[in-house]
Amino acid sequence: MADRGVEVSRDMIGQSQNLVSSAATLIAAAVVIAALAPILLPLLALTAVPQAVASIAGERITYLATVRTFHDRRMLNMLRWHLTHKDQADQIRTDTLAPYLLEKYRASGVRVDRTNDQAAWQRARINLMGAAVSGLASALMWAGVMLLLGIGHISAAAAGTLVFTLRSASRGLYGIVGYGADLMRTGRYMDDWESFIREAAGQRLDRGNIVPGRPQHVALHRVTYRYPEADHDTLREVDFEVRRGEIVAVVGENGSGKTTLMKLLSGLNLPTSGVVAWDGVSTRDLDPHALWKRCAVVPQEFARWPMTARENIHLGQPQPEVDDAVRRAAAASGADTVISVLRSGLDTLLAREWWGGQALSSGQWQRIAGARAIHRNAGLLVMDEPTSDLDARAEHRIFSGLRQLARDRAIVLVTHNLANTIVADRIVVMESGRVTAEGTFGELTSHPGLFRDLWLLQQDRASVQEGSA
Ligand SMILES: Nc1ncnc2c1ncn2[C@@H]1O[C@H](COP(=O)(O)OP(=O)(O)O)[C@@H](O)[C@H]1O
Ligand SMILES: [Mg+2]
């Protein structure tokens, strides 16, 4: 709703100007009428009041209808996007989903139409009543003029002046009523906007202003984390650390809290209790934007920006040697082979919706996301399943490059392919929000526990596949 406030704020100035000019017309006319026939003034007011009441009531009806249809209009917009966007097109076909989506669309459309129809009828009734009463008052007023002329209270010349002045007074009055109602409606949207701004200010990041350097050591101390809307802790008393020069792998089953741990390390979320510290300073006390400058994250669900391949890697923050740095990062993640087959190389728009744009596969996108994080050259590199969609060669390339990257970085990576954890200095095993084991690949595979179980499962599957091949 609040976005309407931004749209209509421009209108407010014009409406105010019109209101003032109508008021000036009315006042000038009222002075003349007061001099010639003051008795007509109350009748003049009576012609405008019912219209004013009807307009204000009408605007309120429109506003309420807008509020009431908000969710459905939003749903219509979202469904329109999903129904027409190519990413979903194949799924809509294979899932034979179109009839269901169209029915949802139709239902929302019907509700919006019904509410708008009702509002239109209500407005029409109220306007009709207002106009009828005003018309009656108007007739009385003109009868009054005739009467005054008839009984000789005013001269014919004065009556002529009155007719002219009364008409301009009515114009002024209707102007005030019309523009006043417009202004009230605009004001309602502005109120929504203001309360939105107030609420948004409350959501502002309330953190310290210490500016961190390139971190040497990032750690969690007895960290518990609960999502605001959740009813249980996602992380429970987790201790964790990573140093510059080190690669730490985090493994664990779906839902064990790995992604949540990544969000805490990178200062996206603050712990519910305990401390996440960058070189001994709590992320609570660090300037969040300065922290994120020192941090490179490959999230599990990374964004596919509708920009060029170059922009998708440097993200508007190019290194001084622009394309060289972009190409180096691309080479480290395997994105170089993606770029080399693009029609216009780094200049290719990675969005098929645009003319000249090109679509990438999930794996190709993942290489771009990897290049993005490497290009940031930040002190902490966090990768959440960065190779889940990659082919074996690309995956190997990323993992064999990690040691080189780790020379001046602390690296934390989440992976499900346990063979990848061989490159890690340390492996942290998570189960239901707790760290339940920690050690090198050799240590964890030689002791009973979740890691060895998962490892044997993966081996078993590998041997089954070998056997069946
Ligand atoms: N935004 C959220 N709000 C509430 N609960 C969440 C949210 N994100 C994740 N969770 C819950 O936290 C648990 C751990 O999630 P996550 O850290 O994503 O696990 P993993 O990455 O190990 O699969 C899950 O049970 C999930 O339902
Ligand atoms: Mg995850």
Coordinates of C-alpha atoms and ligand atoms in Angstrom, one line a residue:
M1 CA 0.0 0.0 0.0
A2 CA 2.8 2.4 1.0
D3 CA 4.2 2.5 -2.6
R4 CA 1.0 4.4 -3.6
G5 CA 2.2 7.2 -1.3
V6 CA 5.3 7.7 -3.3
E7 CA 3.3 7.7 -6.6
V8 CA 0.8 10.3 -5.5
S9 CA 3.0 12.6 -3.5
R10 CA 3.6 14.6 -6.8
D11 CA -0.2 15.0 -7.2
M12 CA -0.4 16.6 -3.8
I13 CA 1.3 19.9 -4.9
G14 CA -1.0 20.4 -7.9
Q15 CA -4.1 19.5 -5.8
S16 CA -3.0 22.1 -3.2
Q17 CA -2.5 24.8 -5.8
N18 CA -6.0 24.1 -7.3
L19 CA -7.6 24.2 -3.9
V20 CA -6.0 27.6 -3.1
S21 CA -7.1 29.1 -6.4
S22 CA -10.7 27.8 -5.9
A23 CA -10.8 29.3 -2.4
A24 CA -9.6 32.7 -3.8
T25 CA -12.4 32.6 -6.5
L26 CA -15.0 31.8 -3.8
I27 CA -13.8 34.5 -1.3
A28 CA -13.9 37.2 -4.0
A29 CA -17.4 36.2 -5.1
A30 CA -18.6 35.9 -1.4
V31 CA -17.5 39.5 -0.8
V32 CA -19.7 40.7 -3.7
I33 CA -22.7 38.6 -2.7
A34 CA -22.4 39.8 1.0
A35 CA -22.6 43.3 -0.3
L36 CA -25.6 42.8 -2.6
A37 CA -27.7 40.1 -0.9
P38 CA -26.2 38.5 2.3
I39 CA -29.2 36.3 2.7
L40 CA -28.1 34.2 -0.3
L41 CA -24.8 33.2 1.4
P42 CA -26.3 30.4 3.5
L43 CA -28.1 29.0 0.5
L44 CA -24.9 29.1 -1.5
A45 CA -23.2 27.1 1.3
L46 CA -26.1 24.6 1.2
T47 CA -25.5 23.9 -2.5
A48 CA -22.0 22.8 -1.7
V49 CA -22.2 20.9 1.6
P50 CA -24.1 17.8 0.3
Q51 CA -21.7 17.5 -2.6
A52 CA -18.7 17.8 -0.2
V53 CA -20.0 15.1 2.1
A54 CA -20.7 12.8 -0.9
S55 CA -17.2 13.4 -2.3
I56 CA -15.5 12.7 1.0
A57 CA -17.6 9.5 1.5
G58 CA -16.9 8.5 -2.1
E59 CA -13.1 8.9 -1.7
R60 CA -13.2 6.8 1.5
I61 CA -15.1 4.0 -0.4
T62 CA -12.4 4.1 -3.1
Y63 CA -9.6 4.0 -0.6
L64 CA -11.2 1.1 1.4
A65 CA -11.7 -0.9 -1.9
T66 CA -8.0 -0.3 -2.7
V67 CA -7.0 -1.6 0.7
R68 CA -9.4 -4.6 0.5
T69 CA -8.2 -5.7 -2.9
F70 CA -4.5 -5.3 -2.1
H71 CA -3.7 -9.0 -1.6
D72 CA -5.6 -10.1 -4.6
R73 CA -4.0 -7.5 -6.9
R74 CA -0.6 -8.5 -5.6
M75 CA -1.4 -12.2 -6.3
L76 CA -2.5 -11.2 -9.8
N77 CA 0.8 -9.5 -10.4
M78 CA 2.8 -12.4 -9.1
L79 CA 0.8 -15.0 -11.0
R80 CA 1.1 -13.0 -14.2
W81 CA 4.9 -13.0 -13.8
H82 CA 5.0 -16.8 -13.0
L83 CA 2.7 -17.6 -15.9
T84 CA 4.7 -15.7 -18.4
H85 CA 8.3 -16.2 -17.3
K86 CA 10.3 -18.7 -19.2
D87 CA 11.9 -20.2 -16.1
Q88 CA 8.6 -21.6 -15.0
A89 CA 7.3 -22.4 -18.5
D90 CA 8.6 -25.9 -18.6
Q91 CA 7.5 -26.8 -15.1
I92 CA 4.0 -25.4 -15.9
R93 CA 3.9 -27.8 -18.8
T94 CA 5.4 -30.9 -17.2
D95 CA 3.5 -30.4 -13.9
T96 CA 0.3 -29.8 -16.0
L97 CA -0.2 -26.8 -13.6
A98 CA -1.7 -24.3 -16.0
P99 CA -5.4 -24.9 -15.2
Y100 CA -4.8 -24.6 -11.5
L101 CA -2.8 -21.4 -11.9
L102 CA -5.4 -19.9 -14.2
E103 CA -8.2 -20.8 -11.8
K104 CA -6.3 -19.0 -9.0
Y105 CA -5.8 -16.0 -11.3
R106 CA -9.5 -16.0 -12.2
A107 CA -10.6 -16.2 -8.6
S108 CA -8.4 -13.3 -7.6
G109 CA -9.6 -11.3 -10.6
V110 CA -13.2 -12.0 -9.8
R111 CA -12.7 -10.8 -6.1
V112 CA -11.1 -7.6 -7.3
D113 CA -13.8 -6.9 -9.8
R114 CA -16.6 -7.6 -7.3
T115 CA -15.1 -5.3 -4.7
N116 CA -14.5 -2.6 -7.3
D117 CA -18.1 -3.0 -8.7
Q118 CA -19.5 -2.7 -5.2
A119 CA -17.5 0.4 -4.5
A120 CA -18.6 1.9 -7.8
W121 CA -22.3 1.4 -7.0
Q122 CA -21.9 2.8 -3.5
R123 CA -20.1 5.8 -4.9
A124 CA -22.8 6.3 -7.5
R125 CA -25.6 6.2 -5.0
I126 CA -23.9 8.6 -2.6
N127 CA -23.1 11.0 -5.5
L128 CA -26.6 10.9 -6.7
M129 CA -28.0 11.8 -3.3
G130 CA -25.5 14.6 -2.9
A131 CA -26.3 16.0 -6.3
A132 CA -30.0 15.8 -5.7
V133 CA -29.8 17.7 -2.4
S134 CA -27.4 20.2 -3.9
G135 CA -29.7 20.7 -6.9
L136 CA -32.6 21.4 -4.6
A137 CA -30.5 24.0 -2.7
S138 CA -29.4 25.5 -6.0
A139 CA -33.0 25.9 -7.1
L140 CA -33.9 27.6 -3.8
M141 CA -31.0 30.0 -4.3
W142 CA -32.0 31.0 -7.8
A143 CA -35.6 31.3 -6.6
G144 CA -34.3 33.6 -4.0
V145 CA -32.6 35.8 -6.6
M146 CA -35.9 36.0 -8.5
L147 CA -37.8 36.8 -5.4
L148 CA -35.4 39.6 -4.4
L149 CA -35.7 41.1 -7.8
G150 CA -39.5 40.7 -7.8
I151 CA -40.0 42.5 -4.5
G152 CA -37.6 45.2 -5.7
H153 CA -35.0 44.5 -3.0
I154 CA -32.3 44.5 -5.7
S155 CA -32.1 46.3 -9.0
A156 CA -32.0 44.4 -12.4
A157 CA -28.4 45.5 -12.7
A158 CA -27.5 44.1 -9.3
A159 CA -29.4 40.9 -10.2
G160 CA -27.3 40.5 -13.3
T161 CA -24.1 41.0 -11.2
L162 CA -25.5 38.4 -8.7
V163 CA -26.1 35.8 -11.4
F164 CA -22.6 36.2 -12.6
T165 CA -21.1 36.2 -9.2
L166 CA -23.1 33.3 -7.9
R167 CA -22.0 31.2 -10.8
S168 CA -18.3 31.9 -10.1
A169 CA -18.9 31.3 -6.4
S170 CA -20.4 27.9 -7.2
R171 CA -17.4 27.1 -9.4
G172 CA -15.1 28.0 -6.5
L173 CA -17.1 25.9 -4.1
Y174 CA -17.2 22.8 -6.4
G175 CA -13.4 23.3 -6.9
I176 CA -12.9 23.3 -3.2
V177 CA -15.0 20.2 -2.8
G178 CA -13.4 18.3 -5.7
Y179 CA -9.8 19.2 -5.0
G180 CA -10.4 18.9 -1.2
A181 CA -11.5 15.3 -1.7
D182 CA -8.6 14.6 -4.0
L183 CA -6.3 16.0 -1.4
M184 CA -7.8 13.8 1.3
R185 CA -7.3 10.7 -0.8
T186 CA -3.7 11.6 -1.5
G187 CA -3.3 12.3 2.2
R188 CA -4.5 8.8 3.1
Y189 CA -1.9 7.2 0.9
M190 CA 0.8 9.6 2.3
D191 CA -0.2 8.5 5.8
D192 CA 0.3 4.8 4.8
W193 CA 3.7 5.8 3.3
E194 CA 4.7 7.6 6.5
S195 CA 3.8 4.7 8.7
F196 CA 5.7 2.4 6.4
I197 CA 8.8 4.7 6.7
R198 CA 8.5 4.7 10.5
E199 CA 8.2 0.9 10.5
A200 CA 11.2 0.5 8.2
A201 CA 13.3 2.7 10.4
G202 CA 12.6 0.3 13.2
Q203 CA 14.0 -2.6 11.1
R204 CA 17.2 -0.7 10.4
L205 CA 20.4 -2.6 11.3
D206 CA 21.2 -1.7 14.9
R207 CA 24.9 -2.5 15.0
G208 CA 28.2 -1.0 16.1
N209 CA 30.5 1.1 13.9
I210 CA 33.9 -0.6 14.3
V211 CA 35.4 -1.2 10.9
P212 CA 37.1 -4.6 10.6
G213 CA 40.3 -5.3 8.7
R214 CA 40.9 -8.4 6.6
P215 CA 40.1 -11.0 9.2
Q216 CA 42.8 -13.3 10.6
H217 CA 40.4 -15.3 12.8
V218 CA 36.6 -15.7 12.7
A219 CA 35.0 -17.7 15.5
L220 CA 31.7 -18.7 17.1
H221 CA 31.6 -19.0 20.9
R222 CA 28.8 -21.0 22.4
V223 CA 26.4 -19.6 19.8
T224 CA 22.7 -20.4 19.9
Y225 CA 20.5 -19.1 17.2
R226 CA 16.7 -19.1 16.8
Y227 CA 15.0 -17.6 13.8
P228 CA 12.6 -14.8 14.9
E229 CA 9.5 -16.7 13.8
A230 CA 10.7 -20.2 14.8
D231 CA 9.7 -22.1 18.0
H232 CA 13.0 -23.9 18.5
D233 CA 16.7 -23.2 18.3
T234 CA 18.4 -23.9 14.9
L235 CA 21.9 -23.7 16.3
R236 CA 22.6 -24.8 19.9
E237 CA 25.8 -23.8 21.7
V238 CA 28.0 -24.0 18.6
D239 CA 31.8 -23.4 18.9
F240 CA 33.5 -22.9 15.6
E241 CA 36.6 -21.2 14.3
V242 CA 38.5 -20.6 11.1
R243 CA 41.9 -18.8 10.5
R244 CA 43.4 -17.2 7.6
G245 CA 45.3 -19.9 5.6
E246 CA 42.8 -22.5 6.7
I247 CA 40.1 -24.4 4.8
V248 CA 37.3 -25.7 7.0
A249 CA 34.6 -27.9 5.6
V250 CA 31.1 -28.1 7.2
V251 CA 29.1 -31.3 6.6
G252 CA 25.8 -32.5 7.9
E253 CA 22.4 -33.6 6.7
N254 CA 19.7 -31.3 5.3
G255 CA 18.3 -29.0 8.0
S256 CA 21.2 -29.5 10.4
G257 CA 22.0 -25.8 10.4
K258 CA 24.9 -25.4 8.0
T259 CA 23.4 -22.5 6.0
T260 CA 22.4 -20.8 9.3
L261 CA 26.0 -21.1 10.5
M262 CA 27.2 -19.5 7.2
K263 CA 24.8 -16.6 7.8
L264 CA 26.2 -16.0 11.3
L265 CA 29.8 -16.2 10.2
S266 CA 29.2 -13.6 7.5
G267 CA 27.4 -11.3 9.8
L268 CA 24.0 -11.5 8.0
N269 CA 22.4 -12.7 11.2
L270 CA 23.4 -12.0 14.8
P271 CA 23.4 -14.8 17.4
T272 CA 20.5 -15.1 19.8
S273 CA 23.1 -15.8 22.5
G274 CA 26.8 -16.3 22.5
V275 CA 29.3 -14.4 20.3
V276 CA 30.4 -14.4 16.7
A277 CA 33.8 -12.7 16.7
W278 CA 36.0 -11.3 13.9
D279 CA 39.5 -11.0 15.3
G280 CA 38.0 -10.8 18.8
V281 CA 35.3 -8.2 17.9
S282 CA 31.7 -9.2 18.1
T283 CA 29.8 -8.9 14.7
R284 CA 27.2 -7.0 16.8
D285 CA 29.8 -4.2 17.3
L286 CA 31.1 -4.2 13.7
D287 CA 29.8 -1.8 11.0
P288 CA 27.8 -4.3 8.9
H289 CA 28.6 -2.8 5.5
A290 CA 32.4 -2.6 6.3
L291 CA 32.1 -6.3 7.5
W292 CA 30.5 -7.4 4.2
K293 CA 33.2 -5.7 2.2
R294 CA 35.6 -8.2 3.9
C295 CA 33.4 -11.1 3.2
A296 CA 32.7 -13.1 0.0
V297 CA 29.7 -15.5 0.1
V298 CA 28.5 -18.0 -2.4
P299 CA 25.0 -18.6 -1.1
Q300 CA 23.1 -21.8 -1.7
E301 CA 20.5 -19.7 -3.6
F302 CA 22.6 -17.1 -5.4
A303 CA 21.1 -14.4 -7.5
R304 CA 21.2 -14.5 -11.3
W305 CA 21.3 -10.8 -12.1
P306 CA 20.0 -9.7 -15.5
M307 CA 23.3 -8.0 -16.3
T308 CA 26.3 -8.7 -18.5
A309 CA 28.7 -11.6 -17.6
R310 CA 31.3 -9.0 -16.6
E311 CA 28.8 -7.3 -14.2
N312 CA 27.7 -10.6 -12.9
I313 CA 31.2 -11.3 -11.7
H314 CA 32.4 -7.8 -10.5
L315 CA 28.9 -6.8 -9.2
G316 CA 29.6 -3.1 -9.9
Q317 CA 32.8 -3.2 -7.8
P318 CA 35.5 -3.8 -10.4
Q319 CA 39.2 -4.2 -9.4
P320 CA 41.5 -1.6 -10.8
E321 CA 42.6 -3.9 -13.7
V322 CA 38.9 -4.6 -14.4
D323 CA 38.7 -7.3 -17.1
D324 CA 42.0 -9.0 -16.1
A325 CA 40.7 -9.5 -12.6
V326 CA 37.3 -10.7 -13.8
R327 CA 39.0 -13.2 -16.1
R328 CA 41.4 -14.4 -13.4
A329 CA 38.4 -15.0 -11.1
A330 CA 36.5 -16.7 -13.9
A331 CA 39.5 -19.0 -14.6
A332 CA 39.6 -20.0 -10.9
S333 CA 35.9 -21.1 -10.9
G334 CA 35.7 -22.6 -14.3
A335 CA 33.5 -19.7 -15.5
D336 CA 36.2 -18.9 -18.2
T337 CA 34.9 -21.8 -20.4
V338 CA 31.3 -20.4 -20.0
I339 CA 32.4 -17.0 -21.1
S340 CA 34.4 -18.2 -24.0
V341 CA 31.3 -19.6 -25.7
L342 CA 29.1 -16.6 -25.0
R343 CA 28.2 -14.6 -28.2
S344 CA 29.8 -11.4 -26.9
G345 CA 32.1 -12.7 -24.2
L346 CA 32.0 -10.7 -21.0
D347 CA 29.7 -8.2 -22.7
T348 CA 26.9 -10.8 -23.1
L349 CA 23.8 -10.1 -21.2
L350 CA 22.9 -13.1 -19.0
A351 CA 19.1 -12.7 -19.4
R352 CA 17.3 -14.3 -22.3
E353 CA 14.4 -11.8 -21.9
W354 CA 16.5 -9.1 -23.5
W355 CA 17.5 -8.9 -27.1
G356 CA 21.0 -10.3 -27.5
G357 CA 20.8 -11.9 -24.0
Q358 CA 21.8 -15.5 -23.4
A359 CA 20.6 -18.1 -21.0
L360 CA 22.9 -20.2 -18.9
S361 CA 22.4 -23.6 -17.3
S362 CA 22.4 -24.0 -13.5
G363 CA 26.0 -25.4 -13.5
Q364 CA 27.2 -22.5 -15.7
W365 CA 25.5 -20.1 -13.4
Q366 CA 27.2 -21.7 -10.4
R367 CA 30.6 -21.2 -12.0
I368 CA 29.7 -17.5 -12.4
A369 CA 28.7 -17.3 -8.7
G370 CA 32.0 -18.9 -7.7
A371 CA 33.9 -16.4 -9.8
R372 CA 32.0 -13.6 -8.1
A373 CA 33.1 -14.7 -4.7
I374 CA 36.7 -15.2 -5.8
H375 CA 36.7 -11.8 -7.5
R376 CA 35.8 -10.0 -4.2
N377 CA 39.2 -11.0 -2.8
A378 CA 37.8 -10.8 0.7
G379 CA 39.5 -12.2 3.8
L380 CA 36.6 -14.6 4.6
L381 CA 35.3 -16.8 1.8
V382 CA 32.1 -18.6 2.7
M383 CA 30.8 -21.1 0.2
D384 CA 27.4 -22.9 0.7
E385 CA 27.4 -26.0 -1.5
P386 CA 29.2 -24.1 -4.3
T387 CA 29.6 -27.1 -6.5
S388 CA 26.2 -28.9 -6.2
D389 CA 25.4 -28.4 -9.9
L390 CA 28.9 -28.7 -11.3
D391 CA 30.3 -31.5 -13.5
A392 CA 33.2 -33.5 -12.1
R393 CA 35.8 -31.6 -14.0
A394 CA 34.5 -28.1 -12.9
E395 CA 34.2 -29.3 -9.3
H396 CA 37.7 -30.7 -9.3
R397 CA 39.0 -27.4 -10.6
I398 CA 37.4 -25.4 -7.9
F399 CA 38.6 -27.6 -5.1
S400 CA 42.1 -27.9 -6.4
G401 CA 42.3 -24.1 -6.5
L402 CA 41.1 -23.6 -2.9
R403 CA 44.6 -24.2 -1.4
Q404 CA 46.0 -21.4 -3.5
L405 CA 43.1 -19.1 -2.5
A406 CA 43.5 -20.0 1.2
R407 CA 47.0 -18.5 1.3
D408 CA 45.5 -15.1 2.2
R409 CA 42.0 -16.1 3.1
A410 CA 40.0 -18.0 5.7
I411 CA 37.7 -20.4 3.8
V412 CA 34.6 -22.1 5.0
L413 CA 32.7 -24.4 2.7
V414 CA 29.6 -26.5 3.0
T415 CA 29.6 -29.6 0.8
H416 CA 27.6 -32.8 0.5
N417 CA 30.2 -34.6 -1.7
L418 CA 32.4 -35.9 1.1
A419 CA 35.3 -36.7 -1.2
N420 CA 35.7 -32.9 -1.5
T421 CA 36.4 -32.5 2.2
I422 CA 39.8 -34.1 1.6
V423 CA 41.2 -30.7 0.7
A424 CA 40.0 -29.3 4.1
D425 CA 42.4 -28.8 7.0
R426 CA 39.5 -29.5 9.3
I427 CA 36.0 -31.0 8.9
V428 CA 33.1 -29.9 11.2
V429 CA 30.1 -32.3 11.4
M430 CA 26.7 -30.8 12.3
E431 CA 23.7 -32.7 13.6
S432 CA 20.4 -31.0 14.5
G433 CA 22.1 -27.6 15.2
R434 CA 25.0 -29.0 17.1
V435 CA 28.6 -29.6 16.2
T436 CA 29.0 -33.3 17.0
A437 CA 32.4 -34.1 15.6
E438 CA 35.5 -32.3 14.3
G439 CA 38.7 -33.6 12.7
T440 CA 40.7 -34.3 9.5
F441 CA 39.3 -36.5 6.8
G442 CA 41.5 -39.4 8.0
E443 CA 40.4 -39.0 11.6
L444 CA 36.7 -38.8 10.9
T445 CA 36.7 -41.8 8.5
S446 CA 38.5 -44.0 10.9
H447 CA 36.2 -43.3 13.9
P448 CA 32.5 -44.4 14.1
G449 CA 30.1 -41.5 13.7
L450 CA 27.9 -39.6 11.3
F451 CA 30.7 -38.7 9.0
R452 CA 31.9 -42.2 8.6
D453 CA 28.4 -43.4 8.1
L454 CA 27.7 -40.9 5.3
W455 CA 31.1 -41.6 3.8
L456 CA 30.4 -45.3 3.7
L457 CA 27.0 -44.6 2.2
Q458 CA 28.5 -42.6 -0.6
Q459 CA 31.2 -45.2 -1.2
D460 CA 28.5 -47.9 -1.2
R461 CA 26.5 -46.0 -3.8
A462 CA 29.6 -45.5 -5.8
S463 CA 30.4 -49.2 -5.8
V464 CA 26.7 -50.1 -6.6
Q465 CA 26.9 -47.8 -9.6
E466 CA 30.3 -49.3 -10.6
G467 CA 28.8 -52.7 -10.4
S468 CA 25.7 -51.9 -12.4
A469 CA 27.6 -50.0 -15.1
Ligands
LIG1 N1 14.4 -18.1 7.7 C1 14.1 -19.1 8.5 N2 13.1 -19.0 9.4 C2 12.8 -20.1 10.2 N3 13.5 -21.2 10.2 C3 14.5 -21.4 9.3 C4 14.8 -20.4 8.4 N4 15.8 -20.8 7.7 C5 16.1 -22.0 8.1 N5 15.3 -22.4 9.1 C6 15.3 -23.7 9.8 O1 16.5 -23.9 10.3 C7 16.9 -25.3 10.2 C8 18.3 -25.4 9.6 O2 18.3 -24.8 8.3 P1 19.6 -24.6 7.4 O3 20.6 -23.8 8.2 O4 19.2 -24.0 6.1 O5 20.0 -26.1 7.2 P2 21.0 -26.8 6.2 O6 21.7 -25.7 5.4 O7 22.0 -27.6 7.1 O8 20.2 -27.7 5.3 C9 15.8 -25.9 9.3 O9 15.1 -26.7 10.2 C10 15.0 -24.8 8.8 O10 13.7 -25.1 8.8
MG2 MG 21.8 -25.2 3.5

